[in-house]
Amino acid sequence: MKIILYLIQKEFLQIKRNKAILPIIFAMPIVQMLVLVWATTSELKEVHVDYIDQDHSEMSRKFYNKIDGLDCFYLQSLDASADAIEQLHNHHLDAVVEIPLHFARDLEKGAKVYPQVAINAVNSNNAEMIKGYFENEWQRFLTEEQDQGVSFHRLELSFRYWYNPEMDFKFYMAPGILAILISLVGMMLSGMNFVREKEMGTIEQINVTPIKKYQFISGKLIPFLIIGIVDLLLGLFIARIAFGQPIIGNLGTLILGTAIYLVPLLGISLWISAISDKQQQVMFICFFFLLIFILMSGMFTPVESMPLWAQQLNYLNPQFYYIKIIRGILLKGATIMDISRELICLTCYGVIVFLIATYKYKKVS
């Protein structure tokens, strides 16, 4: 029994002396419970809608007020449907409601009218929830008008689902799974490879050479960047063959976006490796950051539904930008101009992290 107690004491001493693991033991549960629970909500809290009213009647304004009364809906009014469609494409809108000309007159005459709702269905779950809100409000609107003596033919809202018309959840999840795949492989392997050289002592042979620090970090980063792109293409090929994943955009744009995304991600991994001594430390810390990156990236739940402070915290999450890039290219056919903001943010992020990783790498024998 004494031997077991001594072993337990030894383990606790080792943990206490390990400056990398000790903070994680306390930081991980705090961050997971205080940040991720809020970030993984599936509630709709912010739906941006454009209301195109071509009728400008009292009845069309009543329906506008109905939708505007919903807490989670934020309405704007654009007269040109082309502007609204552009904003829907650029992810600034979640839905566009179009009320046709003579809407009120045709309703009162008992003629058929076709108000239309176009919904961004990249996230099929969100699209179904938004559709449910519109259907409920539309039925309440008709019931109230009928109570006031207006008689209608059978009327139904016409829905159109953009970017994922089949509402296939696989098409929505596959880009996210690809993002996780290349993040896991790139971040874990690059970090462990770096520290493995420290453990084996082979890094000391490099340290006594005139190789500069930025050259060494670049030599560690570039091979795993290439491996990440190969993994992406392999995963995309499997998704295409297995369930027909649509690839609407340009494959070259996707490879460019992936390469830019991997620079800050691998830079973070090399930064962690530069201050760690063991592979277990690197694995544990990388897993900690990856978990936060994945759950807050908007892959499972919309970022717009997270609290404001969580949305602002996401600016430090490289996967937050990449999820927009890969889903935008595969499902919406986004061009470089469409994703230019994300590419610029990731480029600046990559330069900063690369400089920090280079600075933290101590070239000592």
mmCIF file with all atom_site columns, C-alpha atoms in Angstrom, residues 42-45 47 73 119 123-136 161 167 302 305:
data_model
loop_
_atom_site.group_PDB
_atom_site.id
_atom_site.type_symbol
_atom_site.label_atom_id
_atom_site.label_alt_id
_atom_site.label_comp_id
_atom_site.label_asym_id
_atom_site.label_entity_id
_atom_site.label_seq_id
_atom_site.pdbx_PDB_ins_code
_atom_site.Cartn_x
_atom_site.Cartn_y
_atom_site.Cartn_z
_atom_site.occupancy
_atom_site.B_iso_or_equiv
_atom_site.pdbx_formal_charge
_atom_site.auth_seq_id
_atom_site.auth_comp_id
_atom_site.auth_asym_id
_atom_site.auth_atom_id
_atom_site.pdbx_PDB_model_num
ATOM 1  C CA . SER A 1 42  ? -29.290 25.531 -31.438 1.00 0.00 ? 42  SER A CA 1
ATOM 2  C CA . GLU A 1 43  ? -31.814 28.290 -30.769 1.00 0.00 ? 43  GLU A CA 1
ATOM 3  C CA . LEU A 1 44  ? -32.515 30.894 -33.434 1.00 0.00 ? 44  LEU A CA 1
ATOM 4  C CA . LYS A 1 45  ? -31.628 34.240 -31.905 1.00 0.00 ? 45  LYS A CA 1
ATOM 5  C CA . VAL A 1 47  ? -32.446 36.016 -38.279 1.00 0.00 ? 47  VAL A CA 1
ATOM 6  C CA . PHE A 1 73  ? -36.135 38.516 -36.562 1.00 0.00 ? 73  PHE A CA 1
ATOM 7  C CA . ILE A 1 119 ? -34.403 31.107 -47.425 1.00 0.00 ? 119 ILE A CA 1
ATOM 8  C CA . ASN A 1 123 ? -27.858 25.070 -42.880 1.00 0.00 ? 123 ASN A CA 1
ATOM 9  C CA . SER A 1 124 ? -30.950 22.937 -43.503 1.00 0.00 ? 124 SER A CA 1
ATOM 10 C CA . ASN A 1 125 ? -31.907 22.814 -39.808 1.00 0.00 ? 125 ASN A CA 1
ATOM 11 C CA . ASN A 1 126 ? -31.963 26.599 -39.552 1.00 0.00 ? 126 ASN A CA 1
ATOM 12 C CA . ALA A 1 127 ? -33.898 26.826 -42.819 1.00 0.00 ? 127 ALA A CA 1
ATOM 13 C CA . GLU A 1 128 ? -36.604 24.512 -41.465 1.00 0.00 ? 128 GLU A CA 1
ATOM 14 C CA . MET A 1 129 ? -36.867 26.569 -38.281 1.00 0.00 ? 129 MET A CA 1
ATOM 15 C CA . ILE A 1 130 ? -37.119 29.846 -40.219 1.00 0.00 ? 130 ILE A CA 1
ATOM 16 C CA . LYS A 1 131 ? -39.786 28.297 -42.455 1.00 0.00 ? 131 LYS A CA 1
ATOM 17 C CA . GLY A 1 132 ? -41.740 27.261 -39.356 1.00 0.00 ? 132 GLY A CA 1
ATOM 18 C CA . TYR A 1 133 ? -41.672 30.832 -38.008 1.00 0.00 ? 133 TYR A CA 1
ATOM 19 C CA . PHE A 1 134 ? -42.972 32.232 -41.314 1.00 0.00 ? 134 PHE A CA 1
ATOM 20 C CA . GLU A 1 135 ? -45.738 29.632 -41.599 1.00 0.00 ? 135 GLU A CA 1
ATOM 21 C CA . ASN A 1 136 ? -46.952 30.336 -38.077 1.00 0.00 ? 136 ASN A CA 1
ATOM 22 C CA . TYR A 1 161 ? -34.480 26.942 -50.567 1.00 0.00 ? 161 TYR A CA 1
ATOM 23 C CA . MET A 1 167 ? -32.203 20.255 -47.733 1.00 0.00 ? 167 MET A CA 1
ATOM 24 C CA . PRO A 1 302 ? -24.995 29.383 -36.016 1.00 0.00 ? 302 PRO A CA 1
ATOM 25 C CA . SER A 1 305 ? -27.127 32.714 -32.099 1.00 0.00 ? 305 SER A CA 1
#
